[in-house]
PDB file of C-alpha atoms in Angstrom:
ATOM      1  CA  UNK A   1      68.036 -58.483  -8.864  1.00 75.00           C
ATOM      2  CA  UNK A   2      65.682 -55.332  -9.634  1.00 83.00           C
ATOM      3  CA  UNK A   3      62.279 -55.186 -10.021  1.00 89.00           C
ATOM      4  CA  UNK A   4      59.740 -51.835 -10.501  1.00 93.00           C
ATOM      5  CA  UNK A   5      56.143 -52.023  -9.844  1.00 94.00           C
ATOM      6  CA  UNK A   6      53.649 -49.601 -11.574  1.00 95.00           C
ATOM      7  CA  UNK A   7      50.687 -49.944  -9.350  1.00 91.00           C
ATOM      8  CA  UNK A   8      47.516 -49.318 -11.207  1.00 90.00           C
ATOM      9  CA  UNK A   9      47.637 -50.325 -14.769  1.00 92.00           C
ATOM     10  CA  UNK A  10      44.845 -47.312 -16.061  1.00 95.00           C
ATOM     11  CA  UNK A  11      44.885 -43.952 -14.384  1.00 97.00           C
ATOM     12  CA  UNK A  12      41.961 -41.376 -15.436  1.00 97.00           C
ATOM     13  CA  UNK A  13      42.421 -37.936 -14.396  1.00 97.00           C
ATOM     14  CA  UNK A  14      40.362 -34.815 -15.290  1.00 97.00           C
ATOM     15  CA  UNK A  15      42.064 -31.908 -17.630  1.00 97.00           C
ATOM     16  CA  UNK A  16      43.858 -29.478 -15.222  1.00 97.00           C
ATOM     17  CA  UNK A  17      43.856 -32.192 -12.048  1.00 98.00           C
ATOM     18  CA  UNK A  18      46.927 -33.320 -10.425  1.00 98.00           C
ATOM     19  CA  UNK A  19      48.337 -36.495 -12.461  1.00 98.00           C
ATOM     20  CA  UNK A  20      50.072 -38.666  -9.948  1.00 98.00           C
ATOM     21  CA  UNK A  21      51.547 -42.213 -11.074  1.00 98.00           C
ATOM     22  CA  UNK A  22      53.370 -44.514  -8.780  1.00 97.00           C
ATOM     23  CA  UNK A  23      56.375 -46.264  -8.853  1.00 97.00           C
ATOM     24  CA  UNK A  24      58.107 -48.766  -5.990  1.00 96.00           C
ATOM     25  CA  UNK A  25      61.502 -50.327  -6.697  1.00 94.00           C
ATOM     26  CA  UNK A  26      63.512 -53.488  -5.729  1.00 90.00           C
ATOM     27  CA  UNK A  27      66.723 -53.094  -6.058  1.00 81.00           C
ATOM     28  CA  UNK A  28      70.181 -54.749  -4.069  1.00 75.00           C
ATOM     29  CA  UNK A  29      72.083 -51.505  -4.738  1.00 75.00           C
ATOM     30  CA  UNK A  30      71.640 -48.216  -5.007  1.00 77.00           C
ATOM     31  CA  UNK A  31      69.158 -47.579  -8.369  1.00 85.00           C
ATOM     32  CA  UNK A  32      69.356 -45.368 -11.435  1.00 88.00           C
ATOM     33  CA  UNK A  33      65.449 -44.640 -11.810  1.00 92.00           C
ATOM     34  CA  UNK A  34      63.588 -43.870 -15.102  1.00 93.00           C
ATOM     35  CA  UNK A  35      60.065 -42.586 -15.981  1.00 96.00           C
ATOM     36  CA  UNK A  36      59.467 -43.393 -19.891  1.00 95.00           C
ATOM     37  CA  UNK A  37      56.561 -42.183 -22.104  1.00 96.00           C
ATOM     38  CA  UNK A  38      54.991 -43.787 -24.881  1.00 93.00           C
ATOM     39  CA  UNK A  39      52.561 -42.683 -27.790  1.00 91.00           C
ATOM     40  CA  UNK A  40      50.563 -45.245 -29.731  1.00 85.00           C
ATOM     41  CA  UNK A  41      52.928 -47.096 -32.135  1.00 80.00           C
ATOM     42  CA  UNK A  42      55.973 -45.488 -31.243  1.00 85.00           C
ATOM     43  CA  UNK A  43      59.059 -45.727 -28.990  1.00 86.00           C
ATOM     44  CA  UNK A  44      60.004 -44.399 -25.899  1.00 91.00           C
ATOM     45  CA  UNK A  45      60.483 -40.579 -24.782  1.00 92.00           C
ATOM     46  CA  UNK A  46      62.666 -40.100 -21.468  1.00 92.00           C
ATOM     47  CA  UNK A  47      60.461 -37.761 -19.331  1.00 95.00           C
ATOM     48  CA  UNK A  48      63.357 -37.916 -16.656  1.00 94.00           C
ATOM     49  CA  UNK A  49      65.751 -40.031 -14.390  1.00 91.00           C
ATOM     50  CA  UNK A  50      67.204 -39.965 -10.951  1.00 90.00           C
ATOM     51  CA  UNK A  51      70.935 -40.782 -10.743  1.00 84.00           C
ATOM     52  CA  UNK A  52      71.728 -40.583  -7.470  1.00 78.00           C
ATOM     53  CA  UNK A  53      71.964 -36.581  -7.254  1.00 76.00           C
ATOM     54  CA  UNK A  54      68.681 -34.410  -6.317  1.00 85.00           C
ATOM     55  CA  UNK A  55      66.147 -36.741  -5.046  1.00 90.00           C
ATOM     56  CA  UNK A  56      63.846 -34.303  -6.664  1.00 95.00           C
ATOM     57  CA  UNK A  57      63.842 -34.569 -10.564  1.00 95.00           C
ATOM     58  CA  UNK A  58      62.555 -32.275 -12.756  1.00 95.00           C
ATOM     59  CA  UNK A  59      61.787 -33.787 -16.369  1.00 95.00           C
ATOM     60  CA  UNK A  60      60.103 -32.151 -19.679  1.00 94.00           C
ATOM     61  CA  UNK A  61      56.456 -31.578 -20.624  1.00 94.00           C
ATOM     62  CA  UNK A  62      56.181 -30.068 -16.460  1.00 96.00           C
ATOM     63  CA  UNK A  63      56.532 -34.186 -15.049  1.00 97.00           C
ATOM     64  CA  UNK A  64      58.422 -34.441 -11.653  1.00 97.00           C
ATOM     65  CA  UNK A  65      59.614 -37.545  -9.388  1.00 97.00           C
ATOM     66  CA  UNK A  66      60.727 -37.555  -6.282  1.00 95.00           C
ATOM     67  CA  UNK A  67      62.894 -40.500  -5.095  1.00 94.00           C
ATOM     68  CA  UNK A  68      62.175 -41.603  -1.240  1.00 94.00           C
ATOM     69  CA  UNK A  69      64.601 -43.932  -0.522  1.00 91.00           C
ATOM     70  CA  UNK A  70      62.921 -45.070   2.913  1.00 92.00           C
ATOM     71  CA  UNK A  71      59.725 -45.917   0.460  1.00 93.00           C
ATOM     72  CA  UNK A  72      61.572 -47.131  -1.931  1.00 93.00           C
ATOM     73  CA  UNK A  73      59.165 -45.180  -4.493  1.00 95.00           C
ATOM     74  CA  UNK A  74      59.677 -42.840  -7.284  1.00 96.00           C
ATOM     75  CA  UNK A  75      56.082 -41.466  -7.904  1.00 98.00           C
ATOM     76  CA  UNK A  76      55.493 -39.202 -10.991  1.00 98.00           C
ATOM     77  CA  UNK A  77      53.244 -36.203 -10.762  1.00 98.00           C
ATOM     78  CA  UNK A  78      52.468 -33.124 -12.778  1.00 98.00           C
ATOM     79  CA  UNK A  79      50.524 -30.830 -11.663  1.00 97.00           C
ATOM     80  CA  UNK A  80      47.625 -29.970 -13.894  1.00 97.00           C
ATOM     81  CA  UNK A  81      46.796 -32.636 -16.477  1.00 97.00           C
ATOM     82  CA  UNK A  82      46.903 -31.307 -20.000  1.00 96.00           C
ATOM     83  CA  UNK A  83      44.698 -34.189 -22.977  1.00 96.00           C
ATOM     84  CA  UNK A  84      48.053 -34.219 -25.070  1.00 95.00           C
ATOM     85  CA  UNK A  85      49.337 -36.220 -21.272  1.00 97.00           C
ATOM     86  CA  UNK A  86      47.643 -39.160 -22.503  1.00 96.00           C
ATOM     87  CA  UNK A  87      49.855 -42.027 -23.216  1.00 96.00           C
ATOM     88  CA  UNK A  88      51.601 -44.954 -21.634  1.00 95.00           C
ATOM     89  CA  UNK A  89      53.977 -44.506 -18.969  1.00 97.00           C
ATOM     90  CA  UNK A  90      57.031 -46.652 -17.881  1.00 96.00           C
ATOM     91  CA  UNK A  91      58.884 -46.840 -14.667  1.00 96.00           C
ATOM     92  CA  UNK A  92      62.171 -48.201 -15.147  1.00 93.00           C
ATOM     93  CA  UNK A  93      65.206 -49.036 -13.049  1.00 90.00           C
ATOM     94  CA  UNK A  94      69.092 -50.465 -13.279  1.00 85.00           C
ATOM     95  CA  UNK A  95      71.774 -50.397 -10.968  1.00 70.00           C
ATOM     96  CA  UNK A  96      75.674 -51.483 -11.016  1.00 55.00           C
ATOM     97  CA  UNK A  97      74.674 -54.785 -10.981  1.00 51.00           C
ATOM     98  CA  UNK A  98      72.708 -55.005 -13.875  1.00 51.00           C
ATOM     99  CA  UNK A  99      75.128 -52.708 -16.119  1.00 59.00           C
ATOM    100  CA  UNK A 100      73.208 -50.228 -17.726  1.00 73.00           C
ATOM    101  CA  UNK A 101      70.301 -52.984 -18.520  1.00 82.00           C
ATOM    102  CA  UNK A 102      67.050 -51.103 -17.913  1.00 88.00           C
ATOM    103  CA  UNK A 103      64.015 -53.306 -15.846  1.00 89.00           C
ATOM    104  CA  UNK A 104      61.180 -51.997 -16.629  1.00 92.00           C
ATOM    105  CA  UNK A 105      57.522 -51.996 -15.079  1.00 93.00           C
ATOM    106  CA  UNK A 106      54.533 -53.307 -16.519  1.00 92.00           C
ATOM    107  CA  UNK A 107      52.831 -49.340 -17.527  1.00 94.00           C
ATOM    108  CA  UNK A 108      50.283 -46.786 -16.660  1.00 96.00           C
ATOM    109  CA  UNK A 109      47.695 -45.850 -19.478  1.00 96.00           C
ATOM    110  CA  UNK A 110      47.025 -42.359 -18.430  1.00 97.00           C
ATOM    111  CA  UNK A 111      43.325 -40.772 -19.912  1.00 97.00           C
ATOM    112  CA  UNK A 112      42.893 -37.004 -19.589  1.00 97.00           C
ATOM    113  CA  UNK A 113      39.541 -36.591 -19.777  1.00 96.00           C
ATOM    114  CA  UNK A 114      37.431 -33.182 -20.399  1.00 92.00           C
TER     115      UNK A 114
ATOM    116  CA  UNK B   1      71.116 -35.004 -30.692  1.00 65.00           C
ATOM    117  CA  UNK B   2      71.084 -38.939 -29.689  1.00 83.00           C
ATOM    118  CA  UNK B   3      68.775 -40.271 -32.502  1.00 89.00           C
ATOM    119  CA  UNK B   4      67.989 -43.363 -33.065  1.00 93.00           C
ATOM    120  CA  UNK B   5      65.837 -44.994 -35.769  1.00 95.00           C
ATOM    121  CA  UNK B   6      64.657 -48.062 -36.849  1.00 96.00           C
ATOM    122  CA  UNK B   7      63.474 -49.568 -40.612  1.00 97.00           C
ATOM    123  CA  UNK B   8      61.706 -50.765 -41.236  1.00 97.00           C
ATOM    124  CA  UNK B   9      58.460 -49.273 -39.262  1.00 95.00           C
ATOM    125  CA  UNK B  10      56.126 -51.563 -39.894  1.00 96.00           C
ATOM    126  CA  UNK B  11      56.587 -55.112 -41.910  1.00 97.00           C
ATOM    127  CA  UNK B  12      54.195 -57.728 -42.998  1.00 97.00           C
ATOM    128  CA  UNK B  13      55.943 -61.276 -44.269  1.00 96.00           C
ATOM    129  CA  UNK B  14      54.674 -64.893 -44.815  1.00 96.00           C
ATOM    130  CA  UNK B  15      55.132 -67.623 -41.873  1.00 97.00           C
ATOM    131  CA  UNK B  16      58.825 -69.392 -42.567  1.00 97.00           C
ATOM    132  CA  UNK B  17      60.129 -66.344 -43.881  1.00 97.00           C
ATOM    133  CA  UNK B  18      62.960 -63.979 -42.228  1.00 97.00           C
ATOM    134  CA  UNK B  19      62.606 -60.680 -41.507  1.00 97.00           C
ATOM    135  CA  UNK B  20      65.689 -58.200 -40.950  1.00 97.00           C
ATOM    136  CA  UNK B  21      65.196 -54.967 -38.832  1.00 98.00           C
ATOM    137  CA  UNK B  22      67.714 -52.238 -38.748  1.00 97.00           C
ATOM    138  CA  UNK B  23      69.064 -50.117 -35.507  1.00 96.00           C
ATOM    139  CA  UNK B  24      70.806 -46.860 -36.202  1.00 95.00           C
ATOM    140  CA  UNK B  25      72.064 -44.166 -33.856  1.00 91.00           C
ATOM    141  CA  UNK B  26      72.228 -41.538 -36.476  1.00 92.00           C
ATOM    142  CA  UNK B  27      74.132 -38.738 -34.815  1.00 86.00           C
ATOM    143  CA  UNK B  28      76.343 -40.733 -32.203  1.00 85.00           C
ATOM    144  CA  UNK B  29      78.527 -43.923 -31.516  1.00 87.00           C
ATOM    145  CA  UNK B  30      77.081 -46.685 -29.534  1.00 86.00           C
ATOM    146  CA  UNK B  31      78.805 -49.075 -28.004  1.00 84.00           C
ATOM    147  CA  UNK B  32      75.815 -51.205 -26.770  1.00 89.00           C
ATOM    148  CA  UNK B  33      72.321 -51.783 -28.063  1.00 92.00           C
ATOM    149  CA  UNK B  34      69.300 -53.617 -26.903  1.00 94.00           C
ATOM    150  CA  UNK B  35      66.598 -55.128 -28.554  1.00 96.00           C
ATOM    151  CA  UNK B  36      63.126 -55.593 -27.048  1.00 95.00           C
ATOM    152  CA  UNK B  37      60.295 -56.454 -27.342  1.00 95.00           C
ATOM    153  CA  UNK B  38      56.306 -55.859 -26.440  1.00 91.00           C
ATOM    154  CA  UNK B  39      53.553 -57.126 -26.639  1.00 83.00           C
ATOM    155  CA  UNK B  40      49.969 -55.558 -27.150  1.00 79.00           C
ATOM    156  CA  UNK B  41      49.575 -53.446 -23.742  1.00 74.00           C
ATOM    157  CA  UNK B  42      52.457 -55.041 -22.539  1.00 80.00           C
ATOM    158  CA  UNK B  43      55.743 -53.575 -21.018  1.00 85.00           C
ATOM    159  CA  UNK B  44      58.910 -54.454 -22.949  1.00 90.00           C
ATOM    160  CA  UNK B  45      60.818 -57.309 -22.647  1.00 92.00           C
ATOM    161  CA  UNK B  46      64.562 -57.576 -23.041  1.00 93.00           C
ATOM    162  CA  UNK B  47      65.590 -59.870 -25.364  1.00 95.00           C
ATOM    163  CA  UNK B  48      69.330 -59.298 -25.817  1.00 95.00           C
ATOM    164  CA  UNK B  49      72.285 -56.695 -25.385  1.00 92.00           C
ATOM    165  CA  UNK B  50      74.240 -56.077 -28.410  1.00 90.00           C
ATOM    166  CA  UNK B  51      78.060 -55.020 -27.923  1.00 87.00           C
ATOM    167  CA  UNK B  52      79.606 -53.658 -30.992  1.00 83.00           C
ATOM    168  CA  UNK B  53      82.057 -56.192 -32.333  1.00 82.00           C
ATOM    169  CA  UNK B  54      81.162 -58.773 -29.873  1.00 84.00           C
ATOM    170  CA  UNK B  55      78.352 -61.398 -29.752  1.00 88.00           C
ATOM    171  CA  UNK B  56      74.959 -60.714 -28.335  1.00 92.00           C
ATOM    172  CA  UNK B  57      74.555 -61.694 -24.555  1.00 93.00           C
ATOM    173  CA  UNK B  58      70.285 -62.769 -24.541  1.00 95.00           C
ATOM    174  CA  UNK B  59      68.215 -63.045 -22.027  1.00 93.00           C
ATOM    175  CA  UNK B  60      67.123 -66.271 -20.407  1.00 93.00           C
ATOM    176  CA  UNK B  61      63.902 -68.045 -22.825  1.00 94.00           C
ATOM    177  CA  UNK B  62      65.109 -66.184 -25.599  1.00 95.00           C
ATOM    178  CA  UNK B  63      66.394 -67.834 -28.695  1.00 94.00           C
ATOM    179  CA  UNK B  64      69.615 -67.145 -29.890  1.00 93.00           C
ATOM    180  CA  UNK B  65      69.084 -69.431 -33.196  1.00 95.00           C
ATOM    181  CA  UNK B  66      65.606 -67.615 -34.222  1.00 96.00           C
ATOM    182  CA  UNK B  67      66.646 -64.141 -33.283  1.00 97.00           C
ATOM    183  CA  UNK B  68      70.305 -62.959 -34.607  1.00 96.00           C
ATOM    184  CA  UNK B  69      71.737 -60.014 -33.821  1.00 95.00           C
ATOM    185  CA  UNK B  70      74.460 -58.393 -35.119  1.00 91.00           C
ATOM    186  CA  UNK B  71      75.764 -55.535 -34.071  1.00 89.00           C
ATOM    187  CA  UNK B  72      79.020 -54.771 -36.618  1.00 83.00           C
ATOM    188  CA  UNK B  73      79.700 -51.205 -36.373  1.00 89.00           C
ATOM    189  CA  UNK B  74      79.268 -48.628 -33.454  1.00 89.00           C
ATOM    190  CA  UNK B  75      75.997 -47.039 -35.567  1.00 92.00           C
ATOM    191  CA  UNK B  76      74.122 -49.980 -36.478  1.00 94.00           C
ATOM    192  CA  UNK B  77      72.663 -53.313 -35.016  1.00 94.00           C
ATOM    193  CA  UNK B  78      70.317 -55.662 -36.969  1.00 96.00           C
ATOM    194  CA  UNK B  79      67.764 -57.976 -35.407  1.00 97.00           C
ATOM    195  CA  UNK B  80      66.958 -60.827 -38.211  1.00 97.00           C
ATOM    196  CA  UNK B  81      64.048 -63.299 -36.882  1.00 97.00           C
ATOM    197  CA  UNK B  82      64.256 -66.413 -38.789  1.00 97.00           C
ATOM    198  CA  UNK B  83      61.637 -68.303 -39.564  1.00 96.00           C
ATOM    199  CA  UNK B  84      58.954 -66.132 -38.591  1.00 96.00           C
ATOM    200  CA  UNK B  85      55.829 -67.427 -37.051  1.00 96.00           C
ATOM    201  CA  UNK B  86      52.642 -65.868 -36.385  1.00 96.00           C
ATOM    202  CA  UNK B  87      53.489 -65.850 -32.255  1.00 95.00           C
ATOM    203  CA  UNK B  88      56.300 -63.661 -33.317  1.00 96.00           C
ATOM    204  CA  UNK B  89      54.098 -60.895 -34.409  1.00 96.00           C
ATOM    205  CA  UNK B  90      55.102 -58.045 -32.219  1.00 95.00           C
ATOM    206  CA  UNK B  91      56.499 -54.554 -31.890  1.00 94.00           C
ATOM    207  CA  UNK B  92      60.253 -54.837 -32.096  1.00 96.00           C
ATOM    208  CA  UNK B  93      61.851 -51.623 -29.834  1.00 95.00           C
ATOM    209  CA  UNK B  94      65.548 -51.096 -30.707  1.00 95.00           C
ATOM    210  CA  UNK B  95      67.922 -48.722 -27.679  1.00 94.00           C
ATOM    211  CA  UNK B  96      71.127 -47.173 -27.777  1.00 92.00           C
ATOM    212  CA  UNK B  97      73.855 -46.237 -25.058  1.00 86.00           C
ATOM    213  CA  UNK B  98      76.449 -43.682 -25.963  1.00 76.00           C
ATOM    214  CA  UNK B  99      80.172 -44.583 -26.192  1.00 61.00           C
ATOM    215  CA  UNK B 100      81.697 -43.714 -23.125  1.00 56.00           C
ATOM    216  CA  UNK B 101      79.252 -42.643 -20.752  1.00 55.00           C
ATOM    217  CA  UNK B 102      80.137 -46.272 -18.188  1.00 50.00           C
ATOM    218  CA  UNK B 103      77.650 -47.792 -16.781  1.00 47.00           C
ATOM    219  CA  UNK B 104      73.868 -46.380 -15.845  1.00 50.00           C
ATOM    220  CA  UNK B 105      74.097 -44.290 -18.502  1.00 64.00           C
ATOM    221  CA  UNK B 106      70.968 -43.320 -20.083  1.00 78.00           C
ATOM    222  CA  UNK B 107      69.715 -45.724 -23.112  1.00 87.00           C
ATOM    223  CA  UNK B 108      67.623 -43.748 -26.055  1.00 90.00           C
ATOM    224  CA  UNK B 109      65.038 -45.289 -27.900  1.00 92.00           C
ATOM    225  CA  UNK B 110      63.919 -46.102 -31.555  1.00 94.00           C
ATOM    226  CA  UNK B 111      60.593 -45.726 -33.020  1.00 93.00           C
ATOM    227  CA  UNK B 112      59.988 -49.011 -33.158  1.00 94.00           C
ATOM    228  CA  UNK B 113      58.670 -51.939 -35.527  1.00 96.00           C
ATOM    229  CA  UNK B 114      55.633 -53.674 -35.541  1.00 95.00           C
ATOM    230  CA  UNK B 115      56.013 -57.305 -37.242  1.00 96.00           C
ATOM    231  CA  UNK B 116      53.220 -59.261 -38.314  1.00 96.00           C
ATOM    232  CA  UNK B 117      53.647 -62.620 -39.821  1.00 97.00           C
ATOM    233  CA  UNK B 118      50.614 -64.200 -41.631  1.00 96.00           C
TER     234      UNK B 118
END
């Protein structure tokens, strides 16, 4: 079975200040980990994923994630906040047992604020 | 490349009536689909995993009966809910897995489609 928790359900972070977001996994084999973003009303964007190669990922719009497998976390940051950040944010995970079925988290609502 | 929309966006209908949403990957094949769905501030839920010329597999407490899936070629998959009720107003999210790729590989997302039954 896998399981992500997204702990803290609102983040607010100043324009310019470090956005970090956090992410802890349960998973019985080795994980394929996502970070998702979504606008109001619409689907979901892939920021990036971790698949087992670089344990540092690298993903668009300047969002990284580092996998620590002896935390069992995948964290996102980015370094300096920017307002059009604001959205919704999903950590995800599957693994071989699951197929390619995604389990997602339950979200961050980021707010850049001013 | 690896589009994937959904129509209609946003539907109203009456309760008892059935509503049929459309999944397309536009510029690739897909051999497997998912439907979810969310609720208001919620994360998504999976409902079901559509293989292309295969029945649906659902997940456990979700109704096979009220929500059909079809999934009859490798660029579209419908999600029908029959009977609509009010407590299936939602925001339907339709995903997409390339042909090929074996498993983990990455799923890409529709727009989405917000039901509301009255």
């Amino acid at each position: 079975a896998q399981s992500v928790t997204q702990l803290g359900s609102h983040v607010s972070v100043s324009e310019g200040a470090l956005v970090l977001l956090r992410c802890n996994y349960s998973s019985s084999v080795p994980p394929y980990l996502f970070w998702y973003v979504q606008y109001p009303n619409q689907g979901l964007q892939l920021l990036l994923k971790y698949t087992s190669a670089a344990t540092l990922v690298k993903g668009i719009n300047g969002f990284e994630a580092e996998f620590k497998k002896s935390e069992t976390s995948f964290h996102l940051t980015k370094p300096s906040a920017h307002m059009s950040d604001a959205a919704e944010y999903f950590c995800a995970v599957s693994g071989a047992g699951g197929g390619n079925k995604l389990t997602f988290g339950t979200g961050t609502q980021l707010k850049v604020e001013l | 490349g690896a589009v994937v929309s959904q129509h209609p966006s946003r539907v109203i209908c009456k309760s008892g009536t059935s509503v049929k949403i459309e999944c397309r990957s536009l510029d690739f094949q897909a051999t497997t689909m998912f439907w979810y769905r969310q609720f208001p501030k919620k994360s998504l839920m999976l409902m079901a995993t559509s293989n292309e010329g295969s029945k649906a597999t659902y997940e456990q407490g979700v109704e096979k009966d009220k929500f059909l899936i079809n999934h009859a070629s490798l660029t579209l998959s419908t999600l029908t809910v029959t009977s609509a009720h009010p407590e299936d107003s939602s925001f339907y999210i339709c995903s997409a897995s390339l042909a090929g790729q074996g498993l983990n590989n990455e799923q890409f997302f529709g727009p989405g489609t917000r039901l509301t039954v009255l």
